[in-house]
Short mmCIF file of C-alpha atoms and ligand atoms in Angstrom, two decimals:
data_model
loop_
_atom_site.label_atom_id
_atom_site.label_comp_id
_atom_site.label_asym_id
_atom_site.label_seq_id
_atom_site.Cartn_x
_atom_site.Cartn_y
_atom_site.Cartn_z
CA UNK A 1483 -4.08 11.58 14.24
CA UNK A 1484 -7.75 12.04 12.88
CA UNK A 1485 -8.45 8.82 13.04
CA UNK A 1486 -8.48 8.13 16.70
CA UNK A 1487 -11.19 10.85 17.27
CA UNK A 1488 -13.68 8.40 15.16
CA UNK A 1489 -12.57 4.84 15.78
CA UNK A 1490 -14.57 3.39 18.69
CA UNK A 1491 -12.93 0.34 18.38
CA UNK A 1492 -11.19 -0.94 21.73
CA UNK A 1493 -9.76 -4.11 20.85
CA UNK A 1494 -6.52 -4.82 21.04
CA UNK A 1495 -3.90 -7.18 19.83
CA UNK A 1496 -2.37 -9.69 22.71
CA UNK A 1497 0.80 -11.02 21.30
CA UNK A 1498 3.09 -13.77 23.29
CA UNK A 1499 6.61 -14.00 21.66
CA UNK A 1500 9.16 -15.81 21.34
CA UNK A 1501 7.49 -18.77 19.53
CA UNK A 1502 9.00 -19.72 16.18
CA UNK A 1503 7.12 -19.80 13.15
CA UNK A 1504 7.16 -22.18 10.65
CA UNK A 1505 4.45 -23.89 8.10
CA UNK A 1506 3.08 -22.12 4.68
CA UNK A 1507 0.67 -18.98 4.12
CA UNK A 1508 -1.19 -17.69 1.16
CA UNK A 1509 -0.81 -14.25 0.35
CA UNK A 1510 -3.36 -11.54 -0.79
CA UNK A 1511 -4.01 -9.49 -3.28
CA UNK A 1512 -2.29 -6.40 -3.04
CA UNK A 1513 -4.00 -3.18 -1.50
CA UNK A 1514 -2.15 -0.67 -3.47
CA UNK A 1515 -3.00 -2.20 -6.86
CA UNK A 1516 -6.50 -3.20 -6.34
CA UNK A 1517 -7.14 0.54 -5.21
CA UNK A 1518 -6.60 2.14 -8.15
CA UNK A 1519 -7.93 -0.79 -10.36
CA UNK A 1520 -11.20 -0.69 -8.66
CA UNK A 1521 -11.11 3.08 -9.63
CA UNK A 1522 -10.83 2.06 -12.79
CA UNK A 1523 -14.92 1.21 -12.73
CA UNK A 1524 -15.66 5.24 -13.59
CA UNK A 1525 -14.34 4.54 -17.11
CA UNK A 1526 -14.80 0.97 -17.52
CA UNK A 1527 -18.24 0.68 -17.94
CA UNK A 1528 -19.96 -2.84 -18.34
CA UNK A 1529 -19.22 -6.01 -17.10
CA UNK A 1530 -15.81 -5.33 -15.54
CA UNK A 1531 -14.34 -8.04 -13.19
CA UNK A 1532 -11.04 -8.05 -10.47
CA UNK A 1533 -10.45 -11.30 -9.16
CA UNK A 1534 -8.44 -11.44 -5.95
CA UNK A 1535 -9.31 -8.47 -4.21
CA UNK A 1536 -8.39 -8.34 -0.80
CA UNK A 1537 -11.37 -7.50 1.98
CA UNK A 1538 -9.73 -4.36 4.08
CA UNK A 1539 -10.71 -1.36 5.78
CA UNK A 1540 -9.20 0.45 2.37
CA UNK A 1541 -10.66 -1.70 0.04
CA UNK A 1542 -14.22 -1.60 1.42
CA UNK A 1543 -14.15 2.04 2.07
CA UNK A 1544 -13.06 2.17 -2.23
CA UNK A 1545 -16.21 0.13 -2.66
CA UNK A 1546 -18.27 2.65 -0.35
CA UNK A 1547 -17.29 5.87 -2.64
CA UNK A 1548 -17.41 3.88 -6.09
CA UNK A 1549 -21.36 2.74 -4.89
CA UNK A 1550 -21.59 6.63 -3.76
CA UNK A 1551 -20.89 7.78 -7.28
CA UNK A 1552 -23.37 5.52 -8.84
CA UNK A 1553 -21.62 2.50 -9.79
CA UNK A 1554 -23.45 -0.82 -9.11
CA UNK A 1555 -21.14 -3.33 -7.44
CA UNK A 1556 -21.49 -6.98 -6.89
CA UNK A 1557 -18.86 -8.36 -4.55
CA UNK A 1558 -18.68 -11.96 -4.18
CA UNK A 1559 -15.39 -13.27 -1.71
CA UNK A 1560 -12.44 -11.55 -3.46
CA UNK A 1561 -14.17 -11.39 -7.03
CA UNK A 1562 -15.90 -7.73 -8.08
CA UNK A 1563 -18.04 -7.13 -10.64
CA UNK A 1564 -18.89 -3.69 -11.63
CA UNK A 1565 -21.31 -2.15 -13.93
CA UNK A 1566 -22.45 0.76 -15.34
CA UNK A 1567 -21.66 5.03 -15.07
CA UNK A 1568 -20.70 7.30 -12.28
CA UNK A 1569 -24.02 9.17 -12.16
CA UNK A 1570 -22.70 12.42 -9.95
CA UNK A 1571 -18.96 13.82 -9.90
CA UNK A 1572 -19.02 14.88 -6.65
CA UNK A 1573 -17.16 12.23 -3.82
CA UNK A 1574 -18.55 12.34 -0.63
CA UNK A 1575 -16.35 14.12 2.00
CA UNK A 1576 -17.15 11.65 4.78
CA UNK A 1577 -15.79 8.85 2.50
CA UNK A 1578 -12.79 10.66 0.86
CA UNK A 1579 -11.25 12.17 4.23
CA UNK A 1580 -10.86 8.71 5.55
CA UNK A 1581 -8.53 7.55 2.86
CA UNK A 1582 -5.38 9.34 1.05
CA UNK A 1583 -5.95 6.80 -1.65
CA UNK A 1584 -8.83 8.14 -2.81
CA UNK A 1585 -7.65 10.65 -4.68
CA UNK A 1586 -7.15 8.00 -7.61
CA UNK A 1587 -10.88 8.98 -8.68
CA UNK A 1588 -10.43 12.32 -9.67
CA UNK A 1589 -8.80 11.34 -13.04
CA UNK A 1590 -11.65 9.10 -14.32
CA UNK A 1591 -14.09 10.75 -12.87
CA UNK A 1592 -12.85 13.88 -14.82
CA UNK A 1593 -13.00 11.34 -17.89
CA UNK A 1594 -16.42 9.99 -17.49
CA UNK A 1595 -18.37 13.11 -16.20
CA UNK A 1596 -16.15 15.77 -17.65
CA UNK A 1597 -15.97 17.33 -14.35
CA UNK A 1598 -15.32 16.40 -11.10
CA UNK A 1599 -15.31 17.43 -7.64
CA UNK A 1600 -13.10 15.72 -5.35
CA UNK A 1601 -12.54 17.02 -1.44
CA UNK A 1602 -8.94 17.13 -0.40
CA UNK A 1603 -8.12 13.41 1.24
CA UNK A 1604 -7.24 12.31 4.31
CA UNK A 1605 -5.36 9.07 5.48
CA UNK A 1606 -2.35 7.69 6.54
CA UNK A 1607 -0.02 10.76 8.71
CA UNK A 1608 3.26 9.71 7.79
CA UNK A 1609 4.27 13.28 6.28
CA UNK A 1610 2.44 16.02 4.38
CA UNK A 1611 1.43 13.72 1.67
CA UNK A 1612 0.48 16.97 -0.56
CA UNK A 1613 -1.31 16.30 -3.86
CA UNK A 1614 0.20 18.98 -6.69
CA UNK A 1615 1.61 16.31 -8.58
CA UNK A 1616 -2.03 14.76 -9.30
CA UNK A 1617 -3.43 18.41 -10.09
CA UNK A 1618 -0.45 18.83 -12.31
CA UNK A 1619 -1.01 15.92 -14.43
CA UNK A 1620 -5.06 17.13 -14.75
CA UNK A 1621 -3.84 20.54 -16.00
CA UNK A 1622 -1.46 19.02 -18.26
CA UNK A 1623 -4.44 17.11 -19.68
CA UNK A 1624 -6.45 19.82 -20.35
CA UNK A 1625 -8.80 20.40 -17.29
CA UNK A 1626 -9.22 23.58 -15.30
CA UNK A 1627 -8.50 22.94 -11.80
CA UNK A 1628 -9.86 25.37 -8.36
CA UNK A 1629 -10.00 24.47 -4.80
CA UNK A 1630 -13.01 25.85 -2.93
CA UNK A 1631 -14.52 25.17 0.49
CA UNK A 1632 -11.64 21.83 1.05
CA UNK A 1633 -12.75 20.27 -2.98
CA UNK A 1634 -10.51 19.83 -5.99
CA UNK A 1635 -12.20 21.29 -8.41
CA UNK A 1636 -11.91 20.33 -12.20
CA UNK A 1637 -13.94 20.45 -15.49
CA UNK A 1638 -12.96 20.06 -18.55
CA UNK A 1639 -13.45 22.37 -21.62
CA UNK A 1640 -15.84 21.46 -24.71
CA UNK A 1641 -12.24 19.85 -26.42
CA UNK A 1642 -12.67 17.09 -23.25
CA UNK A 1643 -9.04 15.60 -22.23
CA UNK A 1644 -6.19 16.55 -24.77
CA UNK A 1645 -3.09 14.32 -24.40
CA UNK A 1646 0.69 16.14 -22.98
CA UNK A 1647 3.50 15.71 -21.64
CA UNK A 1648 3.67 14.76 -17.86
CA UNK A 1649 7.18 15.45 -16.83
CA UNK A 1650 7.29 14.63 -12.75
CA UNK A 1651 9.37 16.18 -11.08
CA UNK A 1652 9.64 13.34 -8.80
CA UNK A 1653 8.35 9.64 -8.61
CA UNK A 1654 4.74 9.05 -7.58
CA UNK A 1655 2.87 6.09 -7.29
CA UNK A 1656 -0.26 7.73 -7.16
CA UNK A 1657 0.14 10.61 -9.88
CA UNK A 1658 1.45 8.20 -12.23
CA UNK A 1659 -1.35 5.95 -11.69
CA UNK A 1660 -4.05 9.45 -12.21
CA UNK A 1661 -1.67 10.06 -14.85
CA UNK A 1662 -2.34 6.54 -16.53
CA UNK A 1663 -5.96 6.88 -15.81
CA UNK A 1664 -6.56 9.89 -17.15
CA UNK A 1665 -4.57 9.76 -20.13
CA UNK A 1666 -5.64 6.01 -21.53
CA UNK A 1667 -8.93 8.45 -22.41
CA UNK A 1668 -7.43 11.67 -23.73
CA UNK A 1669 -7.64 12.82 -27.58
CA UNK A 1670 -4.14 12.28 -28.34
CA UNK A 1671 -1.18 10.68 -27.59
CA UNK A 1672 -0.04 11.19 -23.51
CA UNK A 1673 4.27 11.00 -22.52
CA UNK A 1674 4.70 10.78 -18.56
CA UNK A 1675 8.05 11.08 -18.26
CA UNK A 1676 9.96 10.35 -14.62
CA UNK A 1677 6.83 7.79 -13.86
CA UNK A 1678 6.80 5.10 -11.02
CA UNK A 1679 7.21 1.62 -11.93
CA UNK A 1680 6.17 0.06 -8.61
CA UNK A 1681 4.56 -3.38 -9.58
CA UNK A 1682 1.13 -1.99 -8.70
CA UNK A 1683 1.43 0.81 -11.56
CA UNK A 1684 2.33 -2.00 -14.11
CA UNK A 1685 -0.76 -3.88 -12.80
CA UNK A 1686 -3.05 -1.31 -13.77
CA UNK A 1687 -1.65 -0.50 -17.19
CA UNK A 1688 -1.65 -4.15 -18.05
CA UNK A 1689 -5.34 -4.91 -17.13
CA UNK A 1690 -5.93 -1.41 -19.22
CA UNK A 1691 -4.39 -2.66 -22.04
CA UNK A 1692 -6.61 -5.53 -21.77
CA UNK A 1693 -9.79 -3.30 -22.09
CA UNK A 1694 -8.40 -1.66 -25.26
CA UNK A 1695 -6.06 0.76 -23.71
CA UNK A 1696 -2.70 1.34 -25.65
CA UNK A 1697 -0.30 1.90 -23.23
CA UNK A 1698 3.79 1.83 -24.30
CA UNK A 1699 6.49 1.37 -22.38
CA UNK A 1700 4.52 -0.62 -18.91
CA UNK A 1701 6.78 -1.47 -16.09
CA UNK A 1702 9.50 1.73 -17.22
CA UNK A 1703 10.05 4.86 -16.22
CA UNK A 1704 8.56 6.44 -20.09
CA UNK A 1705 5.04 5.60 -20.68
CA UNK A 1706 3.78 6.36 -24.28
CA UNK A 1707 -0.20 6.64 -23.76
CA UNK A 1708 -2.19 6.76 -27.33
CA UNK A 1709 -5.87 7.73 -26.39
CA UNK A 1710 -8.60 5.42 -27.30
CA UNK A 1711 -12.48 6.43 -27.16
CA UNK A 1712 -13.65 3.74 -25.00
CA UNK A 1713 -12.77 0.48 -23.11
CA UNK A 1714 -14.18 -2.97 -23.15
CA UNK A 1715 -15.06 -5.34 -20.93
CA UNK A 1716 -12.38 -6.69 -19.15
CA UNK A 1717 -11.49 -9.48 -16.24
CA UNK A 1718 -8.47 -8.95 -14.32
CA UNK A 1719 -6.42 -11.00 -11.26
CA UNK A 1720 -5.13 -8.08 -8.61
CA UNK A 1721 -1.18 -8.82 -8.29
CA UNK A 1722 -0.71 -10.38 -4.50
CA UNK A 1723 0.67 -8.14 -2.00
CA UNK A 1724 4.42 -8.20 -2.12
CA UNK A 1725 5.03 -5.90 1.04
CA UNK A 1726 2.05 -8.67 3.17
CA UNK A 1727 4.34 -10.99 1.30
CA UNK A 1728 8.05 -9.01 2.81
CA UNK A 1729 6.15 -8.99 6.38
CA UNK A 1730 6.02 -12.93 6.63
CA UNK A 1731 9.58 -13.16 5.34
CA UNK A 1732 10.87 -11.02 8.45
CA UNK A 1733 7.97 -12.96 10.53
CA UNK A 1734 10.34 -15.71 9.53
CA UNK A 1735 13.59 -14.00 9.95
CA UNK A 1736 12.69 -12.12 13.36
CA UNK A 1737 11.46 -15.51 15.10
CA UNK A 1738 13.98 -17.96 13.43
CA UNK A 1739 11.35 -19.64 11.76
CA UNK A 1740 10.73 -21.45 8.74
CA UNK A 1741 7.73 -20.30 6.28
CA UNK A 1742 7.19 -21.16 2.90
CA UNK A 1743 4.76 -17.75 1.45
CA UNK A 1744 2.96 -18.43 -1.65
CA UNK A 1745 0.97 -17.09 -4.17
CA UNK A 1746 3.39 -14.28 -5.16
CA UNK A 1747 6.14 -13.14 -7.50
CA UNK A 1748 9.29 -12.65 -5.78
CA UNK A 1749 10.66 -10.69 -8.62
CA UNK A 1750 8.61 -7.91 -7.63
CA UNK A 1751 10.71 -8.09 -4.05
CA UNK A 1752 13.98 -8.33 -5.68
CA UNK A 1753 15.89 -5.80 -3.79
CA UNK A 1754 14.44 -6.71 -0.37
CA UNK A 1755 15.19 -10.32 -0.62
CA UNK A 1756 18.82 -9.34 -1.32
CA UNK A 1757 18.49 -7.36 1.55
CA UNK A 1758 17.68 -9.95 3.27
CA UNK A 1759 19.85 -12.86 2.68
CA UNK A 1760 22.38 -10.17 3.64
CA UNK A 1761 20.94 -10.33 6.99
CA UNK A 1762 21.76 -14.26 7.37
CA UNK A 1763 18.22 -15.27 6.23
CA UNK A 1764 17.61 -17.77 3.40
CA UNK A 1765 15.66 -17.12 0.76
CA UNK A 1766 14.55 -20.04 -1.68
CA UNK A 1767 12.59 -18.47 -4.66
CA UNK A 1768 10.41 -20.29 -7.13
CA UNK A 1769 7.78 -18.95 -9.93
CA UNK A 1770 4.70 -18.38 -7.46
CA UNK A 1771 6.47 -19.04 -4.05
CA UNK A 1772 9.30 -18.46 -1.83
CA UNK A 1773 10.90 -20.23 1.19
CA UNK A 1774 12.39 -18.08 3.84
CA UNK A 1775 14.08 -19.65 6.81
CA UNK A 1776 17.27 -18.31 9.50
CA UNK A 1777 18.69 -20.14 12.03
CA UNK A 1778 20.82 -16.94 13.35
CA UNK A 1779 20.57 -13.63 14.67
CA UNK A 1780 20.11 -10.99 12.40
CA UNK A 1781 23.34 -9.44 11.04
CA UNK A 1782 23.04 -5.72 10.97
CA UNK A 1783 23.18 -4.20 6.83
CA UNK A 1784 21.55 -0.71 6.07
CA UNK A 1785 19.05 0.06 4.19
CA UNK A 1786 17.67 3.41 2.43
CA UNK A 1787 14.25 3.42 0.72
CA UNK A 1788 13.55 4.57 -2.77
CA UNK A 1789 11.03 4.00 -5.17
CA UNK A 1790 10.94 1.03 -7.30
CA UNK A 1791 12.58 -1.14 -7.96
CA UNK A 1792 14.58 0.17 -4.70
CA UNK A 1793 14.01 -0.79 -1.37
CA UNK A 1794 10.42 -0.25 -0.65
CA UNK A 1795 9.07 2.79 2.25
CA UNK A 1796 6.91 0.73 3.51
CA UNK A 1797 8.90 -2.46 4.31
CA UNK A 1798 10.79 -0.08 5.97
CA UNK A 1799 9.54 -0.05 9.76
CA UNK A 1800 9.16 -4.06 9.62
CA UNK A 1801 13.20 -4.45 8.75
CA UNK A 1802 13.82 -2.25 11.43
CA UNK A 1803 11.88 -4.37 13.84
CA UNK A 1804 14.25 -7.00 12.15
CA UNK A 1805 17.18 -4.74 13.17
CA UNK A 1806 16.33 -3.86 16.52
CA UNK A 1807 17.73 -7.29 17.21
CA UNK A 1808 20.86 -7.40 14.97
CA UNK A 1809 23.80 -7.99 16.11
CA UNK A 1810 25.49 -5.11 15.68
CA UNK A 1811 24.31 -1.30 14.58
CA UNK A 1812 22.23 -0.08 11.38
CA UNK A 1813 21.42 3.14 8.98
CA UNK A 1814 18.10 3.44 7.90
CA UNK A 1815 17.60 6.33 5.72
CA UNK A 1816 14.03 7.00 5.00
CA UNK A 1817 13.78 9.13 1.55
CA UNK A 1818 10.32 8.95 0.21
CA UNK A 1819 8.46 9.86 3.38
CA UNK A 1820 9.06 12.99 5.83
CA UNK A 1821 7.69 11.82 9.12
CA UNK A 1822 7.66 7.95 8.85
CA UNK A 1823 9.16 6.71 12.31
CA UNK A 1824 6.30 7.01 14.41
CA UNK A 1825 6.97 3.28 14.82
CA UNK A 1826 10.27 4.17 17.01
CA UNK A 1827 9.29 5.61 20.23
CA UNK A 1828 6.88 2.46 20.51
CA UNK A 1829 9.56 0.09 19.54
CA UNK A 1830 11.83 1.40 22.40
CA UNK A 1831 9.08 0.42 24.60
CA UNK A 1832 9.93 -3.33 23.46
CA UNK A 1833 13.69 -2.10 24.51
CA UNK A 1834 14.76 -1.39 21.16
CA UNK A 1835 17.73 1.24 21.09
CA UNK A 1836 17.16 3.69 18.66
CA UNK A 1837 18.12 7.21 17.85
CA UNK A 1838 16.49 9.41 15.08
CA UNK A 1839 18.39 11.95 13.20
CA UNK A 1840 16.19 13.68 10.57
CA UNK A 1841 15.31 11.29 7.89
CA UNK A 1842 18.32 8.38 9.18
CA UNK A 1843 17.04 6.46 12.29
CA UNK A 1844 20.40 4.72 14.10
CA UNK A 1845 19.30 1.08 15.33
CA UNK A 1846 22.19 -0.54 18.64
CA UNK A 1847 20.74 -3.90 18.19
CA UNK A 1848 20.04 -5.67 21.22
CA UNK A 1849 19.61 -9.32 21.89
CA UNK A 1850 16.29 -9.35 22.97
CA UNK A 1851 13.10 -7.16 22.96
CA UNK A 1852 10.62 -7.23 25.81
CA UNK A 1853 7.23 -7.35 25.63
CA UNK A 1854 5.04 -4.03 25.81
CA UNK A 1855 2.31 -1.91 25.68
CA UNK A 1856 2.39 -0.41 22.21
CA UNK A 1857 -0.02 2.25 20.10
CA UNK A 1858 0.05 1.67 16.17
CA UNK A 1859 0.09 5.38 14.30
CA UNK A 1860 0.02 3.83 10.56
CA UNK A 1861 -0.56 0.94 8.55
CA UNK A 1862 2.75 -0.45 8.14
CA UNK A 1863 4.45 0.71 12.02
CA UNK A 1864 1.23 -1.34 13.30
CA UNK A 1865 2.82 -4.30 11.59
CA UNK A 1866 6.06 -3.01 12.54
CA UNK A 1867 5.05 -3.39 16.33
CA UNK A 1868 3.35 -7.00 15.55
CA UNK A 1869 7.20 -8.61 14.26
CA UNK A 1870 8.62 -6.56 17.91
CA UNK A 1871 6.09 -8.69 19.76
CA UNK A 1872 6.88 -11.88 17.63
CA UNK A 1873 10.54 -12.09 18.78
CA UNK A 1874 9.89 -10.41 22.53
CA UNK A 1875 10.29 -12.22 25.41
CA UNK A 1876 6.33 -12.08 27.41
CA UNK A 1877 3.28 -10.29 26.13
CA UNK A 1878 2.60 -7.55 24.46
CA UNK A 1879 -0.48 -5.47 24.11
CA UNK A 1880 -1.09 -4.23 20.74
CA UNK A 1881 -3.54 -0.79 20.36
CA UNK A 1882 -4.23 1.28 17.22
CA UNK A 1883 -5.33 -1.91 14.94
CA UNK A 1884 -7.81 0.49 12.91
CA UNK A 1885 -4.19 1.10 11.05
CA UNK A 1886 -3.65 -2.60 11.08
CA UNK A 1887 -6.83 -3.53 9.59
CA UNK A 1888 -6.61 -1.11 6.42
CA UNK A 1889 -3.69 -3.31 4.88
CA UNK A 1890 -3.35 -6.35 6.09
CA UNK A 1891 -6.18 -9.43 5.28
CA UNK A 1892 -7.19 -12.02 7.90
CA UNK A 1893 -3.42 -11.47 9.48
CA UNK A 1894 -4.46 -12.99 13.42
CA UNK A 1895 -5.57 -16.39 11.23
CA UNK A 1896 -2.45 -16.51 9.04
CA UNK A 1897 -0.09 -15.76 11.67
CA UNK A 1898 -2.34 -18.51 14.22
CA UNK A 1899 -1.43 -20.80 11.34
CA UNK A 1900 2.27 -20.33 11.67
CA UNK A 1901 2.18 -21.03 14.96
CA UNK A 1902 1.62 -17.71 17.07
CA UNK A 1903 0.52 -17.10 19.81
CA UNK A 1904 -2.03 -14.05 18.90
CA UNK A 1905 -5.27 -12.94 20.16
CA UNK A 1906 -7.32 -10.15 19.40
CA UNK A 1907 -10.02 -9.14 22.18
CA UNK A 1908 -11.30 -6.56 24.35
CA UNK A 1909 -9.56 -7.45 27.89
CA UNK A 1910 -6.42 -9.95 28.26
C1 UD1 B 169 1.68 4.87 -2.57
C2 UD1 B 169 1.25 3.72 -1.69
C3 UD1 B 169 1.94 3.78 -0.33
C4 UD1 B 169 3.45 3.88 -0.52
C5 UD1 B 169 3.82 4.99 -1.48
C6 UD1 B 169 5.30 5.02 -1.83
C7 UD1 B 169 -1.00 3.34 -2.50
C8 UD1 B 169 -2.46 3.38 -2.22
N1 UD1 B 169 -0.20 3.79 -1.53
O1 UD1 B 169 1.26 6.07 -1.91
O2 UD1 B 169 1.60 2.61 0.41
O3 UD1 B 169 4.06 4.13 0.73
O4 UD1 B 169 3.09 4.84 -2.71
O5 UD1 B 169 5.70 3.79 -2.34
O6 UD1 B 169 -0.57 2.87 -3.54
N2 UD1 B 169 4.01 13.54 -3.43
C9 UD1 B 169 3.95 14.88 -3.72
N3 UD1 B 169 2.87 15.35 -4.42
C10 UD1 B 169 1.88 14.54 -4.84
C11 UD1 B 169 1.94 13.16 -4.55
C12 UD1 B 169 3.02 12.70 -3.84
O7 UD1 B 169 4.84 15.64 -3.34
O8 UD1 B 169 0.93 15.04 -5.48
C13 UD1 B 169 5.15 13.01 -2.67
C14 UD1 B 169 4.77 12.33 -1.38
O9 UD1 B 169 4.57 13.26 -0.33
C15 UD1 B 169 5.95 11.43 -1.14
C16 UD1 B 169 6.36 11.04 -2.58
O10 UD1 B 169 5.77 12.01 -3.43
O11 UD1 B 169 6.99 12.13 -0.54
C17 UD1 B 169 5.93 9.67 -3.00
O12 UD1 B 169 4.55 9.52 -2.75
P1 UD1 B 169 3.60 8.64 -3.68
O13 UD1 B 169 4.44 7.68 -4.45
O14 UD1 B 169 2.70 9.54 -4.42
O15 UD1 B 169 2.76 7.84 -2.61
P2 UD1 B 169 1.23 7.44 -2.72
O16 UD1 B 169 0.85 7.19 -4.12
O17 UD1 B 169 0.42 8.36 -1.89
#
């Protein structure tokens, strides 16, 4: 893990469980669509605003390599306004190797500068996390592509960006997103076939279509991209966060709680909220809000991810915290990710019983989880470890919250609201 060689940060999380939590919280907007939308400054050039952008570790870091590549930024709370060209189209190394994500500039870059230099990225280690699928969609859009000394290396040829057919072999958020990107600009008309339609990706294509874009088919699997030669001005709301949005709802579950968790569209959690309720938890949705509430333990139900509108990867290690206290045993089958139960040894230090066989983790639910010392190794197993604590009898000590702070917005305030008991510090 990379990260731990550079993060001198020694707080820690101090959790004491075992408290229900009831009252309302506001959710953010969503990391994984305001990514790739503030990416979307390289081609937007004048006066573009995102309203409800959350401030993270990922977010700022965006910011960082955006400012890096020339782009003057003005951010105000959660309201960005950007302006103006990428005046290089090389990304700085020190930025890119600290986040997977930003790999979502290559495509406009390539479409603003014409070439672009991009160093292999870093992030999150749950699994290879290769990137073929976003070097496949720049070939298939006309651009020459090399790697030399750790940089993707594209141009394009004096014809610029030439629209194709994008076939994926399987669904990614992030290629379909370069895909999107990259395409809305191309001479021609652009097919992805096999694309993701995670919430996020629909996000972006709608506030491109605002600018001018003409993008068919948003929110299904066959997108019809015509290219246009520019985009307009354009102000767009960042959808809220429905996976901070599916942590409070097991917060609610996993303590027996009571939270109403607005400012989101449960539509975009169908499939875990079924999930859910399955579980013995009630779920009250309206248009902008939902009430969660369970008075029981957990029953068990299994779950296997998949991409949207399936069960989502990375809700997955927070319903198995959920689990670890069912009554009864569950199959969690893990099928976007290779390596993405890094949360389980820690969550047997809570007393969790769990075995892992390949990509199916085997949860014996146990009545009650004890509080531990814990490491977070990713973004969502350090929230994973943070719903453990939440039901565990004691304290637990919390460690890794670099991970923590990447994804999740003012979370020690929101869950001090509810009604935990939750401190972050140096020493106890
Ligand atoms: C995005 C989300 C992440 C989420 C994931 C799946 C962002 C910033 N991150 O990540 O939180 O867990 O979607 O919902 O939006 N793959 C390849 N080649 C590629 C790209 C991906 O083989 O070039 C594979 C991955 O290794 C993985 C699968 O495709 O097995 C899906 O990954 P993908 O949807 O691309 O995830 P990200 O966009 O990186």
């Amino acid at each position: 893990e990379m990260n731990s060689f550079t993060n001198n940060n020694i707080e820690k999380i101090y959790i004491t469980g075992e408290k229900k939590l009831t009252g309302s919280v506001n959710i953010s907007g969503a990391k994984n669509a305001a990514l790739p939308l503030m990416a979307l400054s390289l081609i937007i050039n004048r006066d573009f605003n995102l309203y409800n952008v959350p401030d993270l570790a990922d977010t700022r870091l965006m910011f960082d390599l955006l400012f890096d590549l020339g782009i003057k930024i003005n951010w105000k709370k959660g309201n960005l306004n950007f302006d103006g060209k990428p005046k290089k189209d090389e990304a700085s190394y020190d930025l890119v190797r600290q986040m997977r994500a930003s790999i979502l500039v290559l495509g406009p870059l390539l479409a603003s500068k014409g070439s672009a230099k991009v160093p292999l990225p870093g992030g999150c280690a749950i699994g290879s996390r290769p990137i073929d699928l976003h070097v496949m969609v720049m070939e298939a859009l006309g651009a020459n592509v090399t790697f030399d000394g750790g940089f993707i290396i594209s141009s394009l040829s004096n014809e610029g960006l030439k629209g194709g057919v994008i076939n994926f072999p399987k669904v990614s958020v992030g290629a379909t997103e370069s895909a999107i990107m990259t395409a809305v600009l191309a001479k021609g008309q652009t097919k992805i076939l096999n694309a993701a339609r995670e919430p996020e990706v629909t996000d972006l294509a709608n506030c491109l279509n605002k600018a001018g874009a003409d993008i068919k088919g948003v929110g299904t699997e066959v997108l019809i991209i015509n290219g246009v030669k520019e985009l307009n001005q354009v102000s767009h709301s960042v959808v809220s966060d429905r996976i901070e949005a599916g942590s409070f709802a097991i917060a609610s579950s996993i303590t027996m709680g009571n939270i109403e968790i607005n400012n989101i569209n449960p539509k975009n959690l169908t499939e875990f909220i079924n999930i859910l309720k399955l579980t013995g938890t009630k779920v009250e949705m309206f248009n902008n809000s939902m009430n969660v509430s369970c008075s029981q333990r957990p029953k068990p139900h299994n779950v296997g991810t998949d991409p949207y509108p399936g069960f989502p990867t990375d809700l997955q290690a927070q319903y198995m915290a959920l689990m670890a206290i069912a009554d009864g045993k569950t199959l969690i089958k893990e099928t976007i990710f290779e390596n993405r139960f890094m949360h389980v040894p820690e969550l047997m230090r809570m007393g969790a019983k769990i075995s892992i066989n390949k990509q199916e983790a085997e949860i014996y639910g146990v009545k009650k989880l004890k509080g531990a010392k814990v490491m977070a190794s990713d973004l969502r197993a350090s929230m994973c470890l943070i719903l453990g604590a939440l039901a565990a009898s004691g304290t637990s000590e919390i460690d890794g919250l670099y991970h923590l702070d990447r994804g999740y917005e003012n979370l020690e305030d929101k869950l001090t609201n509810l009604g935990a008991i939750i401190k972050r510090s140096n020493e106890l």
